Structures are given as structure tokens and as C-alpha cells.
JSON list of C-alpha atoms and ligand atoms in Angstrom, two decimals:
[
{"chain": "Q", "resi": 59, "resn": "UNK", "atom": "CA", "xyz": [4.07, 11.75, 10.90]},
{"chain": "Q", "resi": 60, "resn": "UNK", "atom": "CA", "xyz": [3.70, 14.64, 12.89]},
{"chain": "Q", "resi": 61, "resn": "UNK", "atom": "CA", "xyz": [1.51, 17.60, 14.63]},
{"chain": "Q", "resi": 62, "resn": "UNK", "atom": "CA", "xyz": [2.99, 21.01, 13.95]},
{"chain": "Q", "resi": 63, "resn": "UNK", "atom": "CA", "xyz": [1.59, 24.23, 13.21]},
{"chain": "Q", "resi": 64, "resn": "UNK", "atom": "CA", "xyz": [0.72, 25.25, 10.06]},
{"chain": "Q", "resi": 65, "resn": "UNK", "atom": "CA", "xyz": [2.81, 28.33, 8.56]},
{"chain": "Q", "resi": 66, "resn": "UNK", "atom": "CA", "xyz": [0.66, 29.10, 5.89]},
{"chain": "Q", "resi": 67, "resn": "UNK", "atom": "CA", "xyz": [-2.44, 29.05, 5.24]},
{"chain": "Q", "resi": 68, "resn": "UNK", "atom": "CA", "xyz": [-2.10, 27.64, 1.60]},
{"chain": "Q", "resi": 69, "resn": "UNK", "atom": "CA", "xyz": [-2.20, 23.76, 2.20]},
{"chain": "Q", "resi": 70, "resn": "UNK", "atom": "CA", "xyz": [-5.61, 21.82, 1.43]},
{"chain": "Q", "resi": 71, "resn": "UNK", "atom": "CA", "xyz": [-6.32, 19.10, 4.09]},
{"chain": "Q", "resi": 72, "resn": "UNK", "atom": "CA", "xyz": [-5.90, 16.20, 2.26]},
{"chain": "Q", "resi": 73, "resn": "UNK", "atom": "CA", "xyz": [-9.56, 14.81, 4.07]},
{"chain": "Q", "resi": 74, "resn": "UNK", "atom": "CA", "xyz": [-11.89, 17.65, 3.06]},
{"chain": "Q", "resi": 75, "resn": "UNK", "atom": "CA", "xyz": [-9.40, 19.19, 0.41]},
{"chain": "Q", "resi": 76, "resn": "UNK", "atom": "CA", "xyz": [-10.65, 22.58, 2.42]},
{"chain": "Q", "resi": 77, "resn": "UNK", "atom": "CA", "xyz": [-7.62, 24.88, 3.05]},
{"chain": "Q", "resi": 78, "resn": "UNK", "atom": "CA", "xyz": [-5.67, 24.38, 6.55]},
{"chain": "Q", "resi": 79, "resn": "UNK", "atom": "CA", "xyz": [-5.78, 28.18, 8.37]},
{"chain": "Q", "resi": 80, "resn": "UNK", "atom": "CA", "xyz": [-2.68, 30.16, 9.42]},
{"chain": "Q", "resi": 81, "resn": "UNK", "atom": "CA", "xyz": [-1.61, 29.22, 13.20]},
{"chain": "Q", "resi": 82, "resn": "UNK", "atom": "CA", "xyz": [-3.68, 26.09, 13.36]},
{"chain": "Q", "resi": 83, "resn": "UNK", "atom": "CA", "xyz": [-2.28, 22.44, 14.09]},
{"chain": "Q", "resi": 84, "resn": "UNK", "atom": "CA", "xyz": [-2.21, 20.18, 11.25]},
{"chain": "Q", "resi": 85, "resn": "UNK", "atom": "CA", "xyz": [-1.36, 16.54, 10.67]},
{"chain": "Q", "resi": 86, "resn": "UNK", "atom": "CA", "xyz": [1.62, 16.28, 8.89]},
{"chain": "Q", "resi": 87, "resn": "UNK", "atom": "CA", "xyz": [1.54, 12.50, 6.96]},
{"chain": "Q", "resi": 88, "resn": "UNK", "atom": "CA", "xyz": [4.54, 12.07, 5.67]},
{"chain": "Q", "resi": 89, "resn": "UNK", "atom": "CA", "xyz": [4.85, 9.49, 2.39]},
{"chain": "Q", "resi": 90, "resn": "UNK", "atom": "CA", "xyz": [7.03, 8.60, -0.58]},
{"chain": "Q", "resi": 91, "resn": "UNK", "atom": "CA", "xyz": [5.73, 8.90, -4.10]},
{"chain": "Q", "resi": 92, "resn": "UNK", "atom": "CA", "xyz": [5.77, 5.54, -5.65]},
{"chain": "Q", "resi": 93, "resn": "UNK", "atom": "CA", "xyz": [8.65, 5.70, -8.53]},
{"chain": "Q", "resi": 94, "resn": "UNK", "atom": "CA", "xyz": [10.25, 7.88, -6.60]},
{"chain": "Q", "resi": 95, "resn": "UNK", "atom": "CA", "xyz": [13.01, 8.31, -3.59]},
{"chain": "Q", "resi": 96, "resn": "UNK", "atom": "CA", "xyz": [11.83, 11.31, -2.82]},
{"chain": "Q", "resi": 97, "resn": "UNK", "atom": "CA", "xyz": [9.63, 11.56, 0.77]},
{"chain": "Q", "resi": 98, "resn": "UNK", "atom": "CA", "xyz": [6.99, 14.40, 1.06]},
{"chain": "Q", "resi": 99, "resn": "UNK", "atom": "CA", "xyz": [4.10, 15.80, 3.53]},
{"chain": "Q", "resi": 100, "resn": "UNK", "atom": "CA", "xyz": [0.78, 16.01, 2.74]},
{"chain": "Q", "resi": 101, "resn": "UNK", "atom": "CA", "xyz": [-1.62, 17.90, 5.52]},
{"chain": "Q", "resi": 102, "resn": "UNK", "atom": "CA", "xyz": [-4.68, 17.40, 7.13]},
{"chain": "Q", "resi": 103, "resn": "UNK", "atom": "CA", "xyz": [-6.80, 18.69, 9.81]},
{"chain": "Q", "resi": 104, "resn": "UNK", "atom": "CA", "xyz": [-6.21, 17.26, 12.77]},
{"chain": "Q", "resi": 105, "resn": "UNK", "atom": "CA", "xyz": [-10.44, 16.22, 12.96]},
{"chain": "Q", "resi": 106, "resn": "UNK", "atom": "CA", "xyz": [-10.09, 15.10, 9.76]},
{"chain": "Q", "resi": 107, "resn": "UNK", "atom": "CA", "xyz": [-7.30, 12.89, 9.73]},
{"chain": "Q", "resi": 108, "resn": "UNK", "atom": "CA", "xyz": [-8.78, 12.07, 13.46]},
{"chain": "Q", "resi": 109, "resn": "UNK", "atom": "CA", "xyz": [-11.36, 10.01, 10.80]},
{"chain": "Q", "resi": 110, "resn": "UNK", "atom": "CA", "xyz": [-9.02, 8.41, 8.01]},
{"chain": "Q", "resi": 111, "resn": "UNK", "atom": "CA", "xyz": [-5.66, 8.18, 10.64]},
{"chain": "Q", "resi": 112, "resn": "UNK", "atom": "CA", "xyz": [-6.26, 7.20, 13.52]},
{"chain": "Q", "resi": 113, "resn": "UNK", "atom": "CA", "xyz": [-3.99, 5.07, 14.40]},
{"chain": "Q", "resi": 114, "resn": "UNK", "atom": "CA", "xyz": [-1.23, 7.64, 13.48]},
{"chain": "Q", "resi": 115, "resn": "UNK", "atom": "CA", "xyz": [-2.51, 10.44, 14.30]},
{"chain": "Q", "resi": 116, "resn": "UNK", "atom": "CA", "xyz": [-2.61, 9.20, 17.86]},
{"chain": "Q", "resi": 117, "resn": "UNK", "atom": "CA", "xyz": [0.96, 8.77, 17.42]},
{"chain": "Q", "resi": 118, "resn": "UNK", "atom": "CA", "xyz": [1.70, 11.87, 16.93]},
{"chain": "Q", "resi": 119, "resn": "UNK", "atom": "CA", "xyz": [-0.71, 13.29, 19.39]},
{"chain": "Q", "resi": 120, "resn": "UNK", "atom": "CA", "xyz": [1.63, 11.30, 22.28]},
{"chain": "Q", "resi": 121, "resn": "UNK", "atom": "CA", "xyz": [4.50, 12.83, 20.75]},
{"chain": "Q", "resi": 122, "resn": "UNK", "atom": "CA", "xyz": [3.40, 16.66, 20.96]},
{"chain": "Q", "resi": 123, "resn": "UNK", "atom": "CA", "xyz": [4.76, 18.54, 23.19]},
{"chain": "Q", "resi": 124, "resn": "UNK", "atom": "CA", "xyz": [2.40, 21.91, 22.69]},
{"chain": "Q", "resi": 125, "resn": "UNK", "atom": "CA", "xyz": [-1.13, 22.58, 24.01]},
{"chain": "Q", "resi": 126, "resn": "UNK", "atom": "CA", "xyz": [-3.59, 20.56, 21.48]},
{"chain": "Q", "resi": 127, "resn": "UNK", "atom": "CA", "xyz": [-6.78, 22.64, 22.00]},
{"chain": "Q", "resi": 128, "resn": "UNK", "atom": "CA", "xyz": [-9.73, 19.88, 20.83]},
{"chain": "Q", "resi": 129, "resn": "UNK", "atom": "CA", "xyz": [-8.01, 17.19, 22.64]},
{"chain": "Q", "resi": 130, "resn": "UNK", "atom": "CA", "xyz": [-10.94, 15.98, 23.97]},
{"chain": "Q", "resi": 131, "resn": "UNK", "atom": "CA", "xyz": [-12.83, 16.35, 20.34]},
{"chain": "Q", "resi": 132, "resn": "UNK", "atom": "CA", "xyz": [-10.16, 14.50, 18.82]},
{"chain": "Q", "resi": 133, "resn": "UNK", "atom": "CA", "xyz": [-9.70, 11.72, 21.32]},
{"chain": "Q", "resi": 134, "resn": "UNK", "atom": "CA", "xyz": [-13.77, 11.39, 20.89]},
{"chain": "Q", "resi": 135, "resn": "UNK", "atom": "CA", "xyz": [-13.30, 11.24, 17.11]},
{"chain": "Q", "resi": 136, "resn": "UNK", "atom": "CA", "xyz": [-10.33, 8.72, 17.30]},
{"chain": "Q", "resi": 137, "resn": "UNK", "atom": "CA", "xyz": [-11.64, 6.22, 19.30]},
{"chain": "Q", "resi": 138, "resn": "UNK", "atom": "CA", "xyz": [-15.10, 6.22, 16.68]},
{"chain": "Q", "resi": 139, "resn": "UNK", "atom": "CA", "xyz": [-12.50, 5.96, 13.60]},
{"chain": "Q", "resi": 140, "resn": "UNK", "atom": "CA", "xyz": [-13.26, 2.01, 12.09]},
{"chain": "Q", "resi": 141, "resn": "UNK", "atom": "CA", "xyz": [-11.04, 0.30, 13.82]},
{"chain": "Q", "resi": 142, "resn": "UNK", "atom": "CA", "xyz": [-11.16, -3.03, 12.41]},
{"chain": "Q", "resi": 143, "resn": "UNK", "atom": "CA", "xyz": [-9.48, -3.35, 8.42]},
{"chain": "Q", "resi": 144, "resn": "UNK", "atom": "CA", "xyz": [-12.64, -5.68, 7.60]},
{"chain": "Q", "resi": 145, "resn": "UNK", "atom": "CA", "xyz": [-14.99, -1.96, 7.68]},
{"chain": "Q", "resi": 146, "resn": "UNK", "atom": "CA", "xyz": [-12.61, -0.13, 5.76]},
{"chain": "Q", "resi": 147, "resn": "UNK", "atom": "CA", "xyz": [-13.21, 0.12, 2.04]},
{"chain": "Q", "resi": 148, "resn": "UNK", "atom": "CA", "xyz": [-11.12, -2.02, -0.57]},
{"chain": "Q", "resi": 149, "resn": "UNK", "atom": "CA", "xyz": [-8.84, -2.19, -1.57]},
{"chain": "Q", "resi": 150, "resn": "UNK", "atom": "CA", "xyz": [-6.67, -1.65, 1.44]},
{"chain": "Q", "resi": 151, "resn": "UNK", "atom": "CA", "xyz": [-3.75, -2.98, 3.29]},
{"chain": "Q", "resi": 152, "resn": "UNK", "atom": "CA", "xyz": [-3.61, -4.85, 6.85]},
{"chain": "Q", "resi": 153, "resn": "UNK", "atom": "CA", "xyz": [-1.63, -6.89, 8.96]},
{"chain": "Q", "resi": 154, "resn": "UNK", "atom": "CA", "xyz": [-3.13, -10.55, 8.41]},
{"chain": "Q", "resi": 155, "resn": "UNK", "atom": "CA", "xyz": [-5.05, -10.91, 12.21]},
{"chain": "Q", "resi": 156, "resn": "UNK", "atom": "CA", "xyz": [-4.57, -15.36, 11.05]},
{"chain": "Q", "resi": 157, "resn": "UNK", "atom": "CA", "xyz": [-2.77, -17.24, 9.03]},
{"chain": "Q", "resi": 158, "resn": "UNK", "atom": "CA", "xyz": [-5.96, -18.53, 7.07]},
{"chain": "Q", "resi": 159, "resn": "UNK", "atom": "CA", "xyz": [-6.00, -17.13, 3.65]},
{"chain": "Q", "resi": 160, "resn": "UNK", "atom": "CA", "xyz": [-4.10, -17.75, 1.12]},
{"chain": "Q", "resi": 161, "resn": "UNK", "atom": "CA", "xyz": [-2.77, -15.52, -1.58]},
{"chain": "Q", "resi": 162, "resn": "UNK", "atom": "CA", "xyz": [-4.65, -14.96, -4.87]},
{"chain": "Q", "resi": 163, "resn": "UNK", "atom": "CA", "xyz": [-1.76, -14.65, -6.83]},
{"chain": "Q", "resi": 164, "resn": "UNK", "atom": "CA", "xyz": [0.84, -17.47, -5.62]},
{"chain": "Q", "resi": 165, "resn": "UNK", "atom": "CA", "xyz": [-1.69, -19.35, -3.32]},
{"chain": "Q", "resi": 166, "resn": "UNK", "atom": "CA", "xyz": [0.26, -20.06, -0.54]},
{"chain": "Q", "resi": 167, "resn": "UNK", "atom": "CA", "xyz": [-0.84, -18.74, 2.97]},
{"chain": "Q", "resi": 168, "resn": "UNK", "atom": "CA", "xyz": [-0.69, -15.49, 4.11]},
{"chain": "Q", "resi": 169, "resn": "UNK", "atom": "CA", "xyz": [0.99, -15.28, 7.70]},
{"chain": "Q", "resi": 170, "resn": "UNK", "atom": "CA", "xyz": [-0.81, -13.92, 10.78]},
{"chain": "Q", "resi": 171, "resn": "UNK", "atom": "CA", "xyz": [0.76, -10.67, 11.23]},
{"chain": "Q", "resi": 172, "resn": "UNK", "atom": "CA", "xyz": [1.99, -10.06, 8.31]},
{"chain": "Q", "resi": 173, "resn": "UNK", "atom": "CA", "xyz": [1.08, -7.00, 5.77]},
{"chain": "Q", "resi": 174, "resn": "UNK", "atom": "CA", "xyz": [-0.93, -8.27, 3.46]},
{"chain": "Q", "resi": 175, "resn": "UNK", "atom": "CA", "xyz": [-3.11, -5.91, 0.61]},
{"chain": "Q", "resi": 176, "resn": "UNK", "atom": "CA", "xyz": [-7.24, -6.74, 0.51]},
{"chain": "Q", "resi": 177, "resn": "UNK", "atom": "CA", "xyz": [-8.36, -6.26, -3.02]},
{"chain": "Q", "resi": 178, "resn": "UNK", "atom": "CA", "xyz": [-11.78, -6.90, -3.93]},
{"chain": "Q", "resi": 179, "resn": "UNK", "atom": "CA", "xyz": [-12.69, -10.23, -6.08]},
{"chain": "Q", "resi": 180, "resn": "UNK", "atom": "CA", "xyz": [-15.82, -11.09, -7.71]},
{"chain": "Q", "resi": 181, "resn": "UNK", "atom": "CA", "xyz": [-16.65, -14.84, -5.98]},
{"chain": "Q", "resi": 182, "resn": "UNK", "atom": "CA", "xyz": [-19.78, -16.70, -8.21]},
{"chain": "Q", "resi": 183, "resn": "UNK", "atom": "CA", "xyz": [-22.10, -18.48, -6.04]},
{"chain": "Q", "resi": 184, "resn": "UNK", "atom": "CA", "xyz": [-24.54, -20.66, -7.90]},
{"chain": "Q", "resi": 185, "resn": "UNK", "atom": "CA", "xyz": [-26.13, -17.82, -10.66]},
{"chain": "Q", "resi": 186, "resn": "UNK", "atom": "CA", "xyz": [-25.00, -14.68, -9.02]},
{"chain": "Q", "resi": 187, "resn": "UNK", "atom": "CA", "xyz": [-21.82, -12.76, -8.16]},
{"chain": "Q", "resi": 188, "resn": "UNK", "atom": "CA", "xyz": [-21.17, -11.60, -5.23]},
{"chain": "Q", "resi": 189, "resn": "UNK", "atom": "CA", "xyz": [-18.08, -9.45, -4.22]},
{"chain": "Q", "resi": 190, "resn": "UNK", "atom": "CA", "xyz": [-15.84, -10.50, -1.39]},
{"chain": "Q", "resi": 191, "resn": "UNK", "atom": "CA", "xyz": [-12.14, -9.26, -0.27]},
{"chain": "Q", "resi": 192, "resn": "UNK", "atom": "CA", "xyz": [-8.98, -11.26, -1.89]},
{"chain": "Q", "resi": 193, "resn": "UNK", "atom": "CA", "xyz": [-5.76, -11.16, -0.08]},
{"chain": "Q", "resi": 194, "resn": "UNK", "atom": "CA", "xyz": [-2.27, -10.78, -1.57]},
{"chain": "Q", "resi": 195, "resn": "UNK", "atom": "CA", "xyz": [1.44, -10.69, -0.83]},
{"chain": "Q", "resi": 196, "resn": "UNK", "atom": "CA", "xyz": [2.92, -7.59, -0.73]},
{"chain": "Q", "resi": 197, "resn": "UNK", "atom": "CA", "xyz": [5.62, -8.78, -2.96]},
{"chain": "Q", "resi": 198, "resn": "UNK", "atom": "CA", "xyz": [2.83, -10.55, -4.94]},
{"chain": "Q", "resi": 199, "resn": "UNK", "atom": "CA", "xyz": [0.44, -7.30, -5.81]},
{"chain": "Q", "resi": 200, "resn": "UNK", "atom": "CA", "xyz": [2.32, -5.81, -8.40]},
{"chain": "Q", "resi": 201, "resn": "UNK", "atom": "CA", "xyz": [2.40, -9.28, -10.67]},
{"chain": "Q", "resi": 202, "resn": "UNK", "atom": "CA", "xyz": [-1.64, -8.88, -9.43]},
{"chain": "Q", "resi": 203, "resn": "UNK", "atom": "CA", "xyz": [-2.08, -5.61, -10.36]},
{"chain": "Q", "resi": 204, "resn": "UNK", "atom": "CA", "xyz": [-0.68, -5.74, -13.76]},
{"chain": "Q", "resi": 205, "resn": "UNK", "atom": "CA", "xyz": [-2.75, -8.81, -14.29]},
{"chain": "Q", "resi": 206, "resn": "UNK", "atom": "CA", "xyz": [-5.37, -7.06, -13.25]},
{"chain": "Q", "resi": 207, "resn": "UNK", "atom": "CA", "xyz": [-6.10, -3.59, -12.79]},
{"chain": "Q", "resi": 208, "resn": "UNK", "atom": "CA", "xyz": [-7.73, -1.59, -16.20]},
{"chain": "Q", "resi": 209, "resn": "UNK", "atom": "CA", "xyz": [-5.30, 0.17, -18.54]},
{"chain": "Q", "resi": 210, "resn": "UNK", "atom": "CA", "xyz": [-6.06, 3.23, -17.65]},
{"chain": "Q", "resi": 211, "resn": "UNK", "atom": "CA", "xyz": [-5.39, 2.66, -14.03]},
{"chain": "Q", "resi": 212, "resn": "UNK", "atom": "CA", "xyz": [-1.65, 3.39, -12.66]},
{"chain": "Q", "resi": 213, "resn": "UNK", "atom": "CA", "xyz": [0.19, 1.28, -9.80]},
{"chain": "Q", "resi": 214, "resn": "UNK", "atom": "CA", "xyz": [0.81, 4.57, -8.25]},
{"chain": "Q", "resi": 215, "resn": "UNK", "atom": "CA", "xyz": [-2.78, 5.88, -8.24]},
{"chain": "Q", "resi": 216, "resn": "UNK", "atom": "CA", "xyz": [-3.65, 2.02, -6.85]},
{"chain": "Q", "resi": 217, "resn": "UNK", "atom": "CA", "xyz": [-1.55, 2.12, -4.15]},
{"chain": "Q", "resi": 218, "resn": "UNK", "atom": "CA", "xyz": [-2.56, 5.91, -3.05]},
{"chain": "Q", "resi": 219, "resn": "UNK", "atom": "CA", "xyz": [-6.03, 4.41, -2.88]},
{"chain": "Q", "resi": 220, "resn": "UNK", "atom": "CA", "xyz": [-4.83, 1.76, -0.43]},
{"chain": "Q", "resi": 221, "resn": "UNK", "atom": "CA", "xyz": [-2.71, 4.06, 1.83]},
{"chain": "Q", "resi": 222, "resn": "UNK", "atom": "CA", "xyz": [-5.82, 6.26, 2.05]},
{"chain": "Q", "resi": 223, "resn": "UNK", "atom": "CA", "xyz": [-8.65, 3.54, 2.87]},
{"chain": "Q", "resi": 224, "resn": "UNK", "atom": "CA", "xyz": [-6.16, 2.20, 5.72]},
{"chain": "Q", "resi": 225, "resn": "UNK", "atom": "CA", "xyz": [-3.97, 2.75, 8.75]},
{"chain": "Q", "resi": 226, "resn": "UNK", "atom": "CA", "xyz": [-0.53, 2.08, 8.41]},
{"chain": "Q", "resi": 227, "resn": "UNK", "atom": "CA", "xyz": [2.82, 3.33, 9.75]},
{"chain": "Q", "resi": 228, "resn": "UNK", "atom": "CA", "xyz": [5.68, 4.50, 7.90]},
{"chain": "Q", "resi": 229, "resn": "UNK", "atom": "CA", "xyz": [7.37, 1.46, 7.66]},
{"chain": "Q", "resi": 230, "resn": "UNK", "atom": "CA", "xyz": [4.50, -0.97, 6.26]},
{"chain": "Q", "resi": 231, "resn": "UNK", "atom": "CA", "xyz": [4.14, 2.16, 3.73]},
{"chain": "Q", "resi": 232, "resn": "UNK", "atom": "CA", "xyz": [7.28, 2.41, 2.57]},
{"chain": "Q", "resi": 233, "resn": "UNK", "atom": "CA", "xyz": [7.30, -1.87, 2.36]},
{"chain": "Q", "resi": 234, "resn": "UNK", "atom": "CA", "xyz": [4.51, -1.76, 0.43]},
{"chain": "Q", "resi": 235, "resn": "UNK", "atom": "CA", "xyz": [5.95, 1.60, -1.76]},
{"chain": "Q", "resi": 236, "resn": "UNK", "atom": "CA", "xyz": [8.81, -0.65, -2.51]},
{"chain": "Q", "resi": 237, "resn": "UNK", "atom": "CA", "xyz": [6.71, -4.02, -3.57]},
{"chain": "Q", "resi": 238, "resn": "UNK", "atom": "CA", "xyz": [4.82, -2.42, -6.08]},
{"chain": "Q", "resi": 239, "resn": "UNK", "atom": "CA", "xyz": [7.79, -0.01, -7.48]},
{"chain": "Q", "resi": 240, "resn": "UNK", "atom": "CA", "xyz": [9.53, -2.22, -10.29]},
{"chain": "Q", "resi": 241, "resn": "UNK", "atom": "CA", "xyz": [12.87, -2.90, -10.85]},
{"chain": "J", "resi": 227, "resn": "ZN", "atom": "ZN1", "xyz": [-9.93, 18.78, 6.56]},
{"chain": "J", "resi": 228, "resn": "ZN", "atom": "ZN1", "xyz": [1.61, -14.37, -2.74]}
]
């Protein structure tokens, strides 16, 4: 994850899918495919992923060296990003803030601290449904999400919807890249 300036002006922000100009800073979010070893970048602009990245982006912020020219802006938009997992949409990926819940898929408790994917679960109450989050292992969601998720739907596409609706570093993405790669 890093700021740098863009060289091109060919790559879409991955926010606003608009194209990032010539000269300007962008967010560089670096990820690995899932199935794959090999790690790429996808870009943003820095206001955009100032709303979906916080937590990273601010990283990288402290780590620039240049002249940011919307620091202020961006510092503003950071600290109105969601910062809490709970307002995030589902599903998405957290670090458990107890050691309450339990799995879904193996039942047994999910440690405070510890990554832990949100998906959400239909809960009946009486005559109606209502929709709630469900917590799983990492190294429980693929056994979920094959259990689960429709046909049509791939692991890979899953898990790029988590990374986007949450805040993660590097290393929780790659743990979770791993747990849901077979084999
Ligand atoms: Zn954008
Ligand atoms: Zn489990």
C-alpha cells in the first residue's frame, strides 16, 4: 500500500471507476488474486479510497515523503470513513473486538482479536425473518462458502466483496487469500 504519483493517466480508480489524471497522487492497494501467487496494484483516488480505506490509506499517508496537496481534505474525509466493522456492509472481515460469538460453521468461539469474516444469516424470530451478521473462522469460510454461496457465485468474487466492504492490512488479506484458496 502506497501513495505515488500516477504515470499515466490510463488507470480507473477502483472507488468511482473514473480515470486517475496524469501527475496526480493515487492510492496504490496492493492485493493478490485469489488462485493465484501473483501480487498486483489496483488504484484509487486518494478522496476516494480516503472513504473505503481508511485505515490504510492513512498508512501510507505517514509514510509519504512528498507534498500531499488535500491533506487537510483527506484527513477530514478519513476521520468520517465508518470506523466501526458493525456499519460496514456484509459480508466483510474484522478482527473479533470479544471473544463472544461463536463460529457458524464449527461452533466453537471466535477469539477477541482475531480475524474473523461477518457474513450475513437469515435468524427467524417467531413468524418473520430477520437478517443479522454470522461470524466465521477464517480457516472455516471456505467449507461455509461452498455450503453456501449460489452456484453462480465464485470464492474469488466473494472474497473481493469482503476486501472491499472492509479495512484490512496486507497481512490479514493475504491470511484470508490463503483460507479460502484450496489445496
Ligand atoms: Zn475515484
Ligand atoms: Zn470455525
Amino acid at each position: 500500500m502506497k501513495l505515488e504519483v500516477s504515470p499515466s493517466g490510463r488507470a480507473a480508480c477502483r472507488g468511482c471507476k473514473n480515470p486517475v489524471a496524469k501527475g496526480d497522487l493515487r492510492f496504490a492497494e496492493s492485493y493478490v488474486l485469489p488462485g493465484s501467487d501473483q501480487p498486483g496494484h489496483r488504484y484509487w483516488h486518494l478522496e476516494c479510497a480516503a472513504k473505503k480505506l481508511a485505515g490504510p490509506l492513512q498508512e501510507a499517508l505517514a509514510a509519504y515523503e512528498g507534498e500531499v496537496p488535500n491533506r487537510a481534505a483527506l484527513d477530514a474525509l478519513i476521520a468520517a470513513a465508518p470506523k466501526k466493522a458493525k456499519d460496514r456492509p456484509l459480508p466483510h472481515a474484522d478482527l473479533a473486538p470479544t471473544g463472544r460469538a461463536k463460529c457458524m460453521h464449527c461452533q466453537e468461539p471466535l477469539a477477541k482479536g482475531e480475524l474473523r469474516i461477518g457474513v450475513e444469516r437469515e435468524l427467524e424470530v417467531g413468524m418473520s425473518v430477520t437478517k443479522s451478521a454470522g461470524y466465521l473462522h477464517p480457516g472455516c469460510a471456505f467449507a461455509w462458502t461452498e455450503e453456501h454461496l449460489d452456484e453462480d457465485v465464485e470464492t474469488a468474487a466473494w472474497l473481493e466483496r469482503v476486501f472491499s466492504n472492509s479495512d484490512l492490512s496486507d497481512a490479514d488479506r493475504e491470511e484470508l487469500t490463503n483460507a479460502l484458496t484450496p489445496g
